[in-house]
XYZ file of C-alpha atoms in Angstrom:
631
model
C 0.000 0.000 0.000
C 1.408 3.406 -0.971
C 2.279 5.944 1.679
C 0.006 9.006 1.917
C 1.150 11.834 -0.278
C 2.869 14.716 1.490
C 1.355 18.212 1.489
C 3.071 21.567 1.516
C 1.374 24.649 2.955
C 2.529 28.110 4.014
C 1.914 30.093 7.204
C 2.324 33.844 7.618
C 0.903 36.331 10.141
C -1.836 33.966 11.287
C -2.841 32.928 7.754
C -2.431 29.458 6.288
C -2.269 28.929 2.520
C -2.918 25.422 1.180
C -1.958 25.145 -2.537
C -3.452 21.648 -2.941
C -6.921 22.630 -1.675
C -6.554 26.161 -3.083
C -7.594 27.429 0.317
C -6.643 30.417 2.469
C -7.532 30.153 6.158
C -7.452 32.791 8.876
C -6.169 32.552 12.439
C -9.486 30.985 13.482
C -9.080 28.232 10.898
C -12.067 29.454 8.901
C -11.689 29.547 5.094
C -11.446 32.932 3.397
C -13.077 33.202 -0.023
C -10.672 34.301 -2.756
C -11.421 34.830 -6.443
C -9.317 32.397 -8.539
C -6.910 35.027 -9.898
C -6.436 36.583 -6.469
C -5.575 33.141 -5.060
C -3.080 32.551 -7.879
C -1.541 35.952 -7.238
C -1.151 35.246 -3.509
C 0.355 31.808 -4.118
C 2.815 33.216 -6.658
C 3.846 35.928 -4.178
C 4.241 33.533 -1.242
C 6.300 31.012 -3.214
C 8.595 33.853 -4.323
C 8.599 35.878 -1.137
C 11.339 38.423 -0.849
C 11.810 38.581 -4.618
C 11.036 41.659 -6.676
C 8.301 40.524 -9.071
C 8.162 42.803 -12.072
C 4.759 43.766 -13.431
C 5.460 42.328 -16.873
C 6.401 38.977 -15.339
C 3.254 38.923 -13.208
C 1.002 39.738 -16.140
C 2.600 37.052 -18.303
C 2.436 34.441 -15.527
C -1.045 35.094 -14.175
C -2.687 35.666 -17.558
C -0.796 33.366 -19.957
C -1.763 33.658 -23.618
C -4.155 36.499 -22.761
C -3.546 40.207 -23.265
C -4.773 42.187 -20.262
C -4.179 45.696 -19.060
C -2.004 46.510 -16.072
C -5.146 47.662 -14.265
C -6.203 43.995 -13.908
C -3.051 43.324 -11.924
C -3.541 46.440 -9.822
C -7.083 45.341 -8.935
C -5.787 41.905 -7.932
C -3.176 43.445 -5.653
C -5.692 45.829 -4.086
C -8.135 42.977 -3.429
C -5.371 40.901 -1.894
C -4.337 43.725 0.424
C -7.926 44.181 1.609
C -8.358 40.450 2.260
C -5.100 40.285 4.248
C -6.158 43.327 6.282
C -3.368 45.620 5.122
C -4.341 49.251 5.651
C -3.395 51.995 3.168
C 0.242 52.939 3.652
C 1.057 49.684 5.448
C 3.619 47.234 4.084
C 3.174 44.167 6.282
C 2.650 41.915 3.276
C 3.211 43.637 -0.057
C 5.687 46.391 -0.866
C 5.298 48.327 -4.110
C 8.497 49.168 -5.978
C 7.443 52.240 -8.017
C 7.755 51.672 -11.721
C 9.022 48.111 -11.268
C 6.701 45.719 -9.448
C 5.889 44.197 -6.091
C 7.598 42.270 -3.312
C 5.922 39.993 -0.718
C 7.800 40.800 2.514
C 5.926 38.902 5.251
C 7.866 36.117 6.970
C 6.588 32.784 5.656
C 6.969 29.354 7.219
C 6.834 26.295 4.974
C 4.883 23.460 6.600
C 5.250 19.916 5.275
C 2.790 17.326 6.569
C 1.242 13.994 5.530
C -1.765 14.234 3.275
C -4.763 11.906 3.015
C -4.187 8.288 2.053
C -4.243 7.593 -1.632
C -3.995 4.598 -3.893
C -1.951 6.578 -6.379
C 1.673 5.442 -6.758
C 4.178 7.289 -4.588
C 7.139 8.791 -6.407
C 10.314 6.754 -6.284
C 12.027 9.959 -5.296
C 9.765 10.753 -2.353
C 11.590 10.199 0.964
C 8.397 9.724 2.954
C 5.015 11.221 3.587
C 6.551 14.231 5.303
C 8.329 15.777 2.338
C 7.288 18.035 -0.480
C 4.354 16.803 -2.515
C 4.661 15.324 -5.967
C 1.446 15.395 -7.938
C 0.194 12.035 -9.130
C -2.587 13.443 -11.296
C -2.415 12.419 -14.948
C -0.374 14.796 -17.105
C -1.448 15.699 -20.621
C 0.423 15.169 -23.844
C 1.596 18.770 -23.907
C 4.297 17.779 -21.408
C 7.290 15.662 -22.401
C 10.428 14.425 -20.655
C 13.462 13.798 -22.869
C 15.561 11.055 -21.305
C 19.277 10.557 -22.027
C 19.756 8.706 -25.285
C 21.483 5.331 -25.068
C 25.039 5.236 -26.389
C 25.162 2.217 -28.736
C 28.352 3.239 -30.540
C 30.401 0.668 -28.654
C 32.697 3.445 -27.423
C 32.005 4.719 -23.858
C 33.999 7.842 -24.688
C 31.192 8.895 -27.070
C 28.616 9.051 -24.282
C 28.819 12.819 -24.545
C 27.332 12.700 -28.040
C 24.231 10.698 -27.135
C 23.717 12.974 -24.119
C 24.142 15.979 -26.380
C 21.459 14.733 -28.765
C 18.948 14.557 -25.907
C 20.036 17.924 -24.525
C 19.592 19.625 -27.894
C 16.065 18.261 -28.155
C 15.304 19.599 -24.671
C 16.666 22.972 -25.732
C 14.565 23.040 -28.912
C 11.312 21.610 -27.544
C 11.348 23.863 -24.484
C 10.905 26.825 -26.806
C 7.697 25.474 -28.313
C 4.748 27.504 -26.948
C 2.481 25.452 -24.727
C 4.859 22.480 -24.431
C 6.207 21.723 -20.943
C 9.694 20.158 -20.996
C 11.654 19.366 -17.800
C 15.274 20.477 -17.748
C 18.323 18.364 -18.539
C 19.166 18.192 -14.845
C 15.690 16.904 -14.020
C 15.542 14.156 -16.647
C 19.226 13.191 -16.662
C 19.001 12.425 -12.939
C 17.451 9.107 -14.027
C 20.374 8.135 -16.215
C 21.535 4.511 -15.767
C 18.627 3.789 -13.407
C 16.401 0.881 -14.262
C 13.074 2.562 -13.508
C 9.663 2.197 -15.096
C 9.059 5.053 -17.539
C 5.638 5.647 -16.046
C 7.226 6.279 -12.657
C 9.709 8.732 -14.147
C 6.816 10.527 -15.849
C 4.982 10.739 -12.526
C 8.055 12.188 -10.847
C 8.520 14.794 -13.573
C 4.795 15.583 -14.069
C 4.735 14.740 -17.782
C 2.352 12.817 -19.997
C 4.880 11.680 -22.619
C 8.439 10.357 -22.477
C 10.972 10.458 -25.304
C 13.781 7.927 -25.309
C 16.253 6.993 -27.983
C 19.662 5.693 -28.956
C 22.654 6.715 -31.052
C 24.895 4.522 -33.196
C 27.807 5.595 -35.369
C 29.925 4.127 -38.127
C 32.622 6.233 -39.697
C 31.155 9.578 -40.683
C 27.541 8.420 -40.319
C 25.238 8.357 -37.322
C 22.002 6.486 -36.770
C 19.500 7.890 -34.288
C 16.419 6.020 -33.138
C 13.742 7.848 -31.133
C 10.360 6.883 -29.750
C 7.548 8.657 -27.921
C 5.795 6.711 -25.160
C 2.493 7.534 -23.502
C 3.254 7.727 -19.790
C -0.116 6.393 -18.651
C -0.581 3.427 -20.959
C 3.041 2.661 -21.791
C 2.086 2.487 -25.501
C 4.296 3.857 -28.248
C 2.895 6.978 -29.874
C 5.569 7.369 -32.517
C 8.963 5.914 -33.462
C 11.492 6.720 -36.148
C 15.054 5.912 -37.176
C 17.298 8.414 -38.923
C 20.515 7.622 -40.802
C 22.588 10.708 -41.609
C 26.089 12.003 -42.182
C 27.629 13.641 -39.125
C 27.803 16.919 -41.060
C 23.992 16.840 -41.295
C 23.608 16.744 -37.503
C 21.816 20.084 -37.141
C 19.337 19.278 -39.892
C 18.675 15.941 -38.202
C 18.003 17.608 -34.860
C 15.577 20.045 -36.497
C 13.776 17.238 -38.285
C 13.531 15.142 -35.130
C 12.142 18.032 -33.073
C 9.633 18.843 -35.824
C 8.456 15.225 -35.981
C 7.967 15.133 -32.214
C 5.840 18.273 -32.293
C 3.838 16.827 -35.192
C 3.243 13.615 -33.210
C 1.911 15.698 -30.314
C -0.061 18.117 -32.493
C -3.439 17.112 -31.047
C -2.366 18.571 -27.693
C -0.609 21.683 -29.004
C -1.785 24.967 -30.435
C -1.329 26.139 -34.004
C 1.250 28.583 -32.701
C 3.351 25.639 -31.521
C 3.223 24.046 -34.966
C 5.084 26.975 -36.476
C 7.684 27.268 -33.740
C 10.275 25.018 -35.391
C 12.933 24.914 -36.714
C 15.373 27.301 -35.051
C 18.860 28.384 -35.996
C 21.546 25.893 -34.931
C 23.722 26.913 -31.978
C 26.716 27.202 -34.337
C 27.358 26.521 -38.002
C 30.609 24.712 -37.184
C 29.839 21.053 -36.468
C 33.278 20.378 -35.006
C 32.929 23.353 -32.633
C 29.611 21.864 -31.535
C 31.265 18.478 -31.017
C 33.907 20.098 -28.791
C 31.153 21.894 -26.874
C 29.303 18.629 -26.206
C 32.497 17.075 -24.840
C 32.987 20.125 -22.612
C 29.435 19.814 -21.258
C 30.151 16.221 -20.223
C 33.347 17.294 -18.458
C 31.507 20.175 -16.778
C 28.913 17.718 -15.435
C 31.790 15.613 -14.073
C 33.283 18.760 -12.412
C 36.410 18.481 -14.580
C 36.569 22.216 -15.174
C 40.164 22.647 -16.493
C 39.671 20.031 -19.228
C 36.270 21.491 -20.123
C 37.729 24.995 -20.391
C 40.393 23.801 -22.811
C 37.760 22.252 -25.103
C 35.563 25.353 -24.962
C 38.487 27.554 -25.893
C 39.112 25.334 -28.915
C 35.422 25.537 -29.861
C 35.434 29.335 -29.564
C 38.607 29.541 -31.634
C 36.606 27.921 -34.449
C 33.491 30.033 -33.847
C 34.011 33.134 -31.644
C 30.247 33.832 -31.770
C 29.205 30.431 -30.398
C 26.985 31.875 -27.642
C 26.328 28.670 -25.713
C 30.022 27.762 -25.558
C 30.880 31.238 -24.318
C 28.069 31.112 -21.728
C 29.311 27.769 -20.380
C 32.886 29.056 -20.215
C 31.731 32.122 -18.271
C 29.622 29.944 -15.950
C 32.530 27.671 -15.119
C 34.843 30.583 -14.428
C 32.251 32.172 -12.153
C 31.788 28.881 -10.284
C 35.557 28.480 -10.021
C 35.933 31.852 -8.308
C 33.110 30.917 -5.954
C 34.507 27.563 -4.820
C 38.283 28.060 -5.189
C 38.918 26.016 -8.333
C 41.973 27.286 -10.172
C 41.159 28.219 -13.762
C 42.813 30.607 -16.223
C 41.185 34.019 -16.398
C 40.622 37.013 -14.127
C 37.450 38.392 -12.598
C 37.443 41.150 -15.198
C 37.785 38.632 -18.042
C 34.964 36.541 -16.606
C 32.719 39.610 -16.374
C 33.622 40.470 -19.972
C 32.778 36.952 -21.193
C 29.436 37.053 -19.370
C 28.503 40.362 -20.979
C 29.525 39.095 -24.430
C 27.504 35.898 -23.905
C 24.479 38.027 -22.970
C 24.861 40.027 -26.166
C 25.216 36.898 -28.325
C 22.382 35.013 -26.651
C 19.955 37.555 -25.153
C 17.302 34.893 -24.461
C 19.674 32.464 -22.728
C 19.438 32.272 -18.936
C 22.982 30.870 -18.592
C 24.984 34.135 -18.673
C 22.607 35.800 -16.206
C 22.904 32.862 -13.813
C 26.686 33.015 -14.196
C 26.576 36.718 -13.358
C 24.529 35.893 -10.256
C 27.165 33.421 -9.093
C 29.992 35.855 -9.815
C 28.219 38.659 -7.935
C 27.687 36.366 -4.926
C 31.369 35.487 -4.909
C 32.163 39.219 -4.843
C 29.480 40.074 -2.245
C 27.575 42.176 -4.793
C 24.301 40.978 -3.296
C 21.926 43.490 -4.906
C 23.351 42.788 -8.347
C 23.217 39.046 -7.670
C 19.527 39.300 -6.826
C 18.806 41.108 -10.101
C 20.944 38.701 -12.146
C 19.212 35.585 -10.827
C 15.784 37.121 -11.422
C 16.780 37.970 -14.992
C 17.945 34.372 -15.447
C 14.674 33.020 -14.073
C 12.678 35.149 -16.494
C 14.530 33.479 -19.397
C 14.379 29.896 -18.148
C 11.928 27.694 -20.060
C 12.566 24.301 -18.407
C 12.731 24.933 -14.647
C 16.493 24.341 -14.671
C 17.772 23.406 -11.174
C 21.303 24.505 -12.108
C 19.915 28.060 -12.080
C 17.807 27.741 -8.958
C 20.343 25.890 -6.798
C 23.007 28.648 -6.602
C 20.249 31.212 -6.102
C 18.962 29.279 -3.085
C 22.366 28.454 -1.588
C 24.945 31.012 -2.709
C 22.561 33.965 -2.471
C 19.458 33.363 -0.352
C 21.271 31.484 2.425
C 24.209 33.897 2.508
C 21.932 36.888 3.126
C 20.260 34.990 5.969
C 16.907 34.023 4.426
C 17.013 30.331 5.375
C 13.236 29.763 5.331
C 13.049 31.243 1.852
C 15.998 29.106 0.781
C 14.209 25.985 1.993
C 11.154 26.876 -0.088
C 13.344 27.382 -3.147
C 15.099 24.047 -2.598
C 11.802 22.228 -2.127
C 10.665 23.698 -5.434
C 13.832 22.310 -7.031
C 12.982 18.957 -5.443
C 9.580 19.117 -7.117
C 11.237 19.855 -10.458
C 14.073 17.331 -10.100
C 13.159 14.817 -7.379
C 16.079 12.484 -8.157
C 18.841 15.118 -8.333
C 21.293 14.091 -5.604
C 22.971 17.487 -5.229
C 19.702 19.142 -4.268
C 18.702 16.361 -1.864
C 21.779 17.124 0.211
C 21.095 20.864 0.023
C 17.555 20.302 1.320
C 18.868 18.075 4.131
C 21.478 20.655 5.171
C 18.942 23.501 5.110
C 16.525 21.577 7.302
C 19.442 21.112 9.714
C 20.226 24.845 9.626
C 16.673 25.367 10.899
C 17.043 22.697 13.584
C 14.604 20.340 11.814
C 16.828 17.280 11.924
C 14.184 14.585 11.441
C 13.090 16.096 8.133
C 16.687 16.553 7.068
C 17.402 12.875 7.773
C 14.639 11.812 5.388
C 16.372 13.584 2.524
C 19.737 12.144 3.540
C 18.248 8.646 3.467
C 16.682 9.309 0.081
C 19.994 10.521 -1.337
C 21.666 7.305 -0.180
C 18.811 5.217 -1.563
C 19.277 6.881 -4.946
C 23.012 6.206 -5.022
C 24.898 8.883 -3.074
C 27.744 7.228 -1.097
C 27.410 7.439 2.678
C 30.980 8.772 2.861
C 30.278 11.590 0.389
C 32.056 14.741 1.585
C 29.066 16.796 2.766
C 27.181 13.724 3.928
C 29.722 13.296 6.732
C 28.931 16.760 8.082
C 25.197 16.109 7.873
C 25.452 12.825 9.750
C 27.756 14.446 12.316
C 25.329 17.303 13.025
C 22.412 14.907 13.323
C 24.357 12.736 15.798
C 25.395 15.820 17.780
C 21.783 16.994 17.929
C 20.802 13.552 19.246
C 23.493 13.643 21.958
C 25.643 10.974 20.231
C 28.919 12.863 20.464
C 31.304 9.972 19.799
C 29.353 9.061 16.666
C 29.509 12.673 15.488
C 33.277 12.703 15.905
C 33.563 9.421 14.009
C 31.753 10.866 10.980
C 34.027 13.917 10.914
C 37.211 11.914 11.389
C 36.254 9.776 8.391
C 36.037 12.926 6.246
C 39.369 14.487 7.263
C 41.633 15.722 4.496
C 45.109 14.109 4.422
C 46.869 17.245 5.790
C 44.471 17.433 8.763
C 44.683 13.698 9.400
C 48.480 13.699 9.279
C 48.586 16.684 11.661
C 46.635 14.812 14.362
C 43.124 15.820 13.399
C 41.527 12.650 14.741
C 42.685 13.272 18.327
C 41.705 16.958 18.226
C 38.187 16.239 16.947
C 37.627 13.438 19.454
C 38.792 15.800 22.211
C 36.363 18.506 21.100
C 33.332 16.235 20.975
C 34.256 14.505 24.236
C 34.269 17.945 25.833
C 30.854 18.717 24.345
C 29.549 15.424 25.706
C 30.811 16.120 29.220
C 30.108 19.845 29.082
C 33.567 20.576 30.489
C 37.142 20.528 29.282
C 36.287 23.170 26.701
C 39.510 25.125 27.237
C 41.672 22.063 26.632
C 39.652 21.094 23.539
C 40.015 24.618 22.111
C 43.766 24.464 22.649
C 43.928 21.116 20.849
C 42.141 22.646 17.870
C 44.534 25.628 17.985
C 47.527 23.298 17.846
C 45.988 21.345 14.993
C 45.514 24.527 12.970
C 49.062 25.611 13.711
C 50.497 22.275 12.583
C 48.524 22.065 9.349
C 48.891 25.748 8.375
C 46.238 27.955 6.775
C 47.493 27.123 3.286
C 46.246 23.548 3.693
C 42.789 24.502 4.976
C 39.962 24.257 2.452
C 36.792 26.342 2.546
C 35.036 23.443 4.230
C 37.810 23.171 6.838
C 37.502 26.865 7.701
C 33.755 26.400 8.096
C 34.172 23.341 10.313
C 36.683 25.031 12.612
C 34.438 28.096 12.929
C 31.523 25.876 13.952
C 33.583 23.732 16.366
C 35.012 26.778 18.124
C 31.534 28.298 18.435
C 30.119 25.094 19.922
C 32.954 25.111 22.486
C 32.442 28.786 23.343
C 35.719 29.835 21.717
C 34.297 32.842 19.895
C 37.648 34.626 19.671
C 39.072 31.640 17.821
C 35.892 31.291 15.754
C 36.237 34.855 14.490
C 39.939 34.393 13.888
C 39.236 31.432 11.598
C 36.240 33.045 9.871
C 38.222 36.189 9.107
C 41.168 34.084 7.983
C 38.828 32.437 5.495
C 37.741 35.833 4.206
C 41.383 36.894 3.931
C 42.097 33.831 1.806
C 39.284 34.651 -0.594
C 40.177 38.353 -0.624
C 43.496 37.560 -2.304
C 41.437 36.689 -5.391
C 38.978 39.562 -5.001
C 36.108 37.423 -3.685
C 34.423 36.411 -0.417
C 33.490 32.857 -1.367
C 30.006 31.377 -1.201
C 29.927 29.050 1.800
C 28.380 31.550 4.226
C 24.942 30.045 4.712
C 26.317 28.079 7.668
C 26.653 31.224 9.807
C 22.825 31.205 10.027
C 22.652 27.742 11.611
C 20.858 27.668 14.950
C 24.067 26.400 16.549
C 25.845 29.544 15.327
C 23.597 31.954 17.264
C 26.371 32.803 19.793
C 28.575 33.758 16.831
C 25.870 36.085 15.490
C 25.193 37.636 18.894
C 28.852 38.455 19.501
C 29.678 42.177 18.977
C 32.291 41.192 16.372
C 29.519 39.995 14.079
C 28.815 43.615 13.037
C 32.223 44.029 11.425
C 32.126 40.518 10.014
C 28.790 41.215 8.313
C 30.239 44.455 6.952
C 33.170 42.537 5.469
C 30.603 40.393 3.687
C 28.811 43.600 2.588
C 25.523 42.140 3.802
C 24.243 45.494 5.053
C 23.946 46.619 1.414
C 21.173 44.083 0.939
C 19.603 44.307 4.394
C 19.301 48.095 4.276
C 17.234 47.833 1.097
C 15.228 44.647 1.634
C 15.138 44.172 5.372
C 17.020 42.032 7.894
C 17.529 38.248 7.773
C 15.380 35.690 9.579
C 14.989 36.261 13.330
C 16.972 39.505 13.226
C 16.288 43.233 13.207
C 18.149 46.355 12.193
C 18.685 48.866 14.992
C 20.710 52.048 14.613
C 22.757 50.618 11.777
C 23.422 47.343 13.594
C 22.049 43.851 13.081
C 20.499 42.250 16.174
C 19.857 38.486 16.012
C 17.559 36.526 18.301
């Protein structure tokens, strides 16, 4: 028997918003009648709280395929303010940005609870009945998931090409009006997993699945593709194409056109005329190099990917997608301390050129958001990510993930970050990276049981138990449960060779033994000091700096905690950045760190006041006389 489906609702200022029942309740639990468009407006605001929502975006989202005047939006907003009890001149819920749009500013709590029992199949990616809901209602044929194509060339090294064929179809089909297509990240999360296609379709909320294969012989390629109805499992269409490699772009156009034709009963006439589009480049070899670089990027082999992209751009300097990927990797490298050729100024230049070459591509804007986060340009980062979101047609998690972690967590909006990550989970329920981000964010909020469910799911779906960040998650859960020796064991297992060789095991065991006995803190702090001295700052990674800052704070060594945290900032400053791993300072366990007077200068070094002064303080904090006060 399937587990009951989980339900997500939102609470704010005594109100409770239930998206599944389309119901708003007041503090007394009584339902409040809302016109349909007003409800949709409120839900859109709540799910994107804190974000500046431009009027054009709201009109396009709330009235798709319909031309309405701005007055319709204004009436919706006015009705919503009256229903929520917001008096004229008040800004408890909605702030108007003159000439730009609106921002929902009320603090919102995301509530996840079991829903009613159901005989519908539970998603394979659902950790339990207490996680974000995945709809099991039948999806129509205007929604299609493109799965990775099978590599039947006999050469594992050509896997990149079969992946690239599927990715190009995603890219093309996502631009067909009225056709919903999950992102590459969402559908590729099922690669090499022997799952029923109907279950994958349920997870990704689609009615049709496309799968295929690629063979090659000399200069010729053979592509087989088939459309499958997700409910019945029946084939809707199948075709085999035999072409020269030089005809690749024409083949991709033909394949996309045939897919749209096969789905024509569910699509509008406008969709029928949406294909074909211009190829990403007219140089097939440059495209081949780009596909290889994408595969290396996915494997986090940035230096090798950069070299291939540079070769591709040497063949076609106006290859927008190659330039956007190069800029994205450089921005990520500055954020997480990966050494790549190129300066900050060169990366900014590449991003701007990629924007000019591909104005409708979200990639360069997302890259700019990452780069701005790394440089503590928080206001610019906010704008860049919103611009990227406005251009995204597939719900790409690779855009939303850095927004939720690099930006939203760093500025102290952990509840909002959790909502963003749960939305990514809805879009890509089998993406392992996000599962760990959700687990960590639940832990930041002190909700360890919910975090454990996502940790268990990540392991179930293939993430090794000794994965780097998994060790920290297990350690924090054990510490929260009073299992100090177990917590130390998890951290010892994840020690880097320099820390292990310098006596890290003994120092960590000493620290957690002190926490267990609630004494011996001074000795444990000294052991950590000696460990740091032996290993030297040059051998401390970003994660090591974070761990030491947390350990010192837990032991009451705030002087040492600030010494390490500032040392981390000094390390990044040598490259003109501040890094991106600052969400951890908002953990509940880090409250003493935030309440220490030195936090004011630390927050100024991170330039966080720039954002707070414009958009308000972080969760559980207030601004007083130019200072941040955390509770």
